[in-house]
Each structure stands twice: as structure tokens, then as C-alpha cells.
Short mmCIF file of C-alpha atoms in Angstrom, two decimals:
data_model
loop_
_atom_site.label_atom_id
_atom_site.label_comp_id
_atom_site.label_asym_id
_atom_site.label_seq_id
_atom_site.Cartn_x
_atom_site.Cartn_y
_atom_site.Cartn_z
CA MET A 1 -4.65 -1.25 11.90
CA SER A 2 -7.22 1.04 10.35
CA ALA A 3 -6.41 3.51 13.14
CA LEU A 4 -2.95 4.05 11.61
CA LEU A 5 -4.39 4.51 8.12
CA ASP A 6 -6.95 6.94 9.54
CA THR A 7 -4.09 9.22 10.60
CA ILE A 8 -2.95 9.60 6.97
CA PRO A 9 -5.18 12.08 5.09
CA TYR A 10 -4.75 10.49 1.64
CA ALA A 11 -5.49 7.03 3.06
CA ARG A 12 -8.74 8.45 4.45
CA PHE A 13 -9.51 10.00 1.04
CA LEU A 14 -9.01 6.61 -0.65
CA GLY A 15 -11.10 4.92 2.06
CA LEU A 16 -8.35 2.41 2.89
CA VAL A 17 -9.19 -0.24 5.46
CA GLY A 18 -6.51 -2.44 7.00
CA GLU A 19 -6.64 -5.84 8.68
CA GLN A 20 -3.73 -7.52 10.41
CA ASP A 21 -3.35 -11.25 10.95
CA ALA A 22 -1.69 -12.92 13.95
CA LYS A 23 1.71 -12.94 12.22
CA GLY A 24 1.65 -9.18 11.64
CA GLN A 25 0.85 -9.42 7.91
CA LEU A 26 -1.25 -6.44 6.90
CA ARG A 27 -3.93 -6.61 4.20
CA VAL A 28 -5.31 -3.29 2.97
CA THR A 29 -8.55 -2.93 1.02
CA MET A 30 -9.47 0.06 -1.14
CA PRO A 31 -13.26 -0.10 -1.57
CA PHE A 32 -14.41 0.91 -5.03
CA GLN A 33 -15.67 4.48 -5.37
CA ASP A 34 -16.71 6.23 -8.58
CA ARG A 35 -14.17 9.00 -7.90
CA LEU A 36 -11.33 6.45 -8.27
CA ILE A 37 -12.09 5.97 -11.97
CA GLY A 38 -9.36 7.41 -14.19
CA ASP A 39 -10.64 6.27 -17.58
CA PRO A 40 -14.44 6.40 -17.77
CA LEU A 41 -14.51 4.80 -21.24
CA LEU A 42 -13.14 1.43 -20.08
CA PRO A 43 -13.93 2.08 -17.08
CA ALA A 44 -10.59 1.68 -15.27
CA LEU A 45 -9.20 2.77 -11.92
CA HIS A 46 -6.82 5.73 -11.95
CA GLY A 47 -3.23 4.53 -11.74
CA GLY A 48 -2.44 7.17 -9.12
CA SER A 49 -4.97 5.74 -6.71
CA THR A 50 -3.56 2.24 -7.20
CA ALA A 51 0.03 3.46 -6.74
CA ALA A 52 -0.90 5.47 -3.64
CA MET A 53 -2.65 2.45 -2.16
CA LEU A 54 0.44 0.31 -2.74
CA GLU A 55 2.76 2.90 -1.18
CA LEU A 56 0.51 3.41 1.84
CA THR A 57 0.25 -0.37 2.29
CA ALA A 58 4.05 -0.61 2.28
CA VAL A 59 4.37 2.28 4.76
CA ALA A 60 1.77 0.72 7.05
CA GLN A 61 3.46 -2.70 6.89
CA VAL A 62 6.78 -1.17 8.00
CA ALA A 63 4.99 0.77 10.75
CA VAL A 64 3.32 -2.44 11.98
CA LEU A 65 6.58 -4.38 12.23
CA TYR A 66 8.63 -1.44 13.61
CA PRO A 67 6.22 0.45 15.89
CA ARG A 68 8.94 2.42 17.70
CA LEU A 69 9.84 4.26 14.48
CA ARG A 70 8.24 7.31 12.93
CA LEU A 71 6.22 6.63 9.81
CA PRO A 72 8.79 5.57 7.22
CA ARG A 73 9.60 8.09 4.50
CA PRO A 74 9.99 6.95 0.90
CA ILE A 75 13.44 7.14 -0.69
CA ASN A 76 12.39 5.69 -4.04
CA VAL A 77 9.21 4.03 -5.25
CA SER A 78 8.69 2.07 -8.46
CA VAL A 79 5.25 0.87 -9.54
CA VAL A 80 4.59 -1.56 -12.38
CA TYR A 81 1.06 -1.62 -13.79
CA LEU A 82 0.21 -5.11 -14.99
CA ARG A 83 -3.44 -4.75 -16.04
CA SER A 84 -6.29 -2.25 -15.83
CA GLY A 85 -8.03 -2.01 -12.50
CA ARG A 86 -11.73 -2.65 -13.00
CA PRO A 87 -14.46 -0.91 -10.98
CA LEU A 88 -14.07 -3.33 -8.06
CA ASP A 89 -12.45 -3.30 -4.62
CA VAL A 90 -8.65 -3.57 -4.63
CA VAL A 91 -6.67 -5.55 -2.05
CA ALA A 92 -2.94 -5.13 -1.33
CA GLU A 93 -0.27 -6.75 0.80
CA ALA A 94 3.36 -5.76 1.35
CA THR A 95 6.43 -7.75 2.31
CA ILE A 96 9.60 -6.35 3.84
CA ASN A 97 12.41 -8.04 1.96
CA LYS A 98 15.21 -6.49 4.00
CA ALA A 99 15.33 -3.99 6.83
CA GLY A 100 18.56 -2.47 8.10
CA ARG A 101 19.02 0.16 10.75
CA ARG A 102 18.07 3.03 8.43
CA VAL A 103 16.56 1.61 5.23
CA ALA A 104 13.92 -1.02 4.46
CA HIS A 105 13.25 -2.58 1.06
CA VAL A 106 9.58 -3.40 0.60
CA VAL A 107 7.63 -5.05 -2.22
CA ALA A 108 3.84 -4.97 -2.49
CA GLN A 109 1.19 -6.15 -4.86
CA ALA A 110 -2.43 -5.21 -5.48
CA TRP A 111 -5.14 -7.42 -6.92
CA GLN A 112 -8.89 -7.45 -7.30
CA GLU A 113 -10.49 -10.90 -7.43
CA ASP A 114 -7.48 -13.21 -7.69
CA PRO A 115 -4.18 -12.69 -5.79
CA ASP A 116 -2.44 -14.66 -8.55
CA GLN A 117 -3.47 -11.97 -11.06
CA PRO A 118 -2.13 -8.70 -9.59
CA ILE A 119 -3.06 -5.42 -11.23
CA ALA A 120 0.10 -3.64 -10.02
CA THR A 121 3.27 -4.22 -8.01
CA LEU A 122 5.52 -1.87 -6.05
CA SER A 123 9.18 -1.98 -5.09
CA ALA A 124 10.39 0.72 -2.71
CA HIS A 125 13.02 1.78 -0.21
CA PHE A 126 11.96 3.61 2.95
CA LEU A 127 14.01 5.62 5.41
CA MET A 128 13.36 4.45 8.95
CA ASP A 129 13.98 7.04 11.69
CA GLU A 130 13.85 6.53 15.39
CA ASP A 131 11.03 8.35 17.09
CA ALA A 132 12.49 11.56 18.51
CA SER A 133 10.07 11.59 21.46
#
């Protein structure tokens, strides 16, 4: 699954690494890097890096379950920040709540040490296009 993330320049910049289980559930890890710090006084991860990780996790999850489609394009994305991201690795998973012929609704959450204590969640709709080739 990391091969898909390697094709996305911003995923490479964030250093995202993906693993897929036998059921097709994707788990993406964003290893901590100093350049991901947004507030050096706390220190806390930049919210943009967390949001981008969540969105890319959702895109990759749709791509895993619907491989015949082009990479899904976001229609709307909403991120809720629940707590500051500490200077640690971040893990994210996404779930497709509903997928029609053209639109998929996806939710995702990111956490650091405990999945029951997420640092941020995402809710998004993605446009799913057939591959033209």
C-alpha cells in the first residue's frame, strides 16, 4: 500500500507509510519529523500535517477498496481537532460509511499512543470517477 502513497508527492513529503490487513483495512503511519512541528513552544504537530494525513488516508482507503477508479477527488472535507499532537508518530485509519456510484462518504481518525484517544477526526465526501483508460 505504500506504493500508492509514494505516488502522491505530499504523502512522500509527510513520510506516510501504509499497511493493509487481510480485510482491506488500511492503517497509515506518519513518522514524527521535526519539520512537522507547528508550535515549537508546546511542542505540537502542525494541524495542516495532521489534516493532510487524514485526507490522504481516506483517499488511499477508497483507492484500496475501489481499485478500478482514479484516485478519488475531495468534494468537501471537515477536520475536527480534538487535542494537540505531541512530537510522536501519528496513526490513522479510515472507514467508508457509504459509497454510491459517484460519491463516497468517508470518516477517519488519527491517534498517537491510544486509538481511544484520537487527536483529530475527518469527515469527507469524495468524487469517484471511472478510470478513463
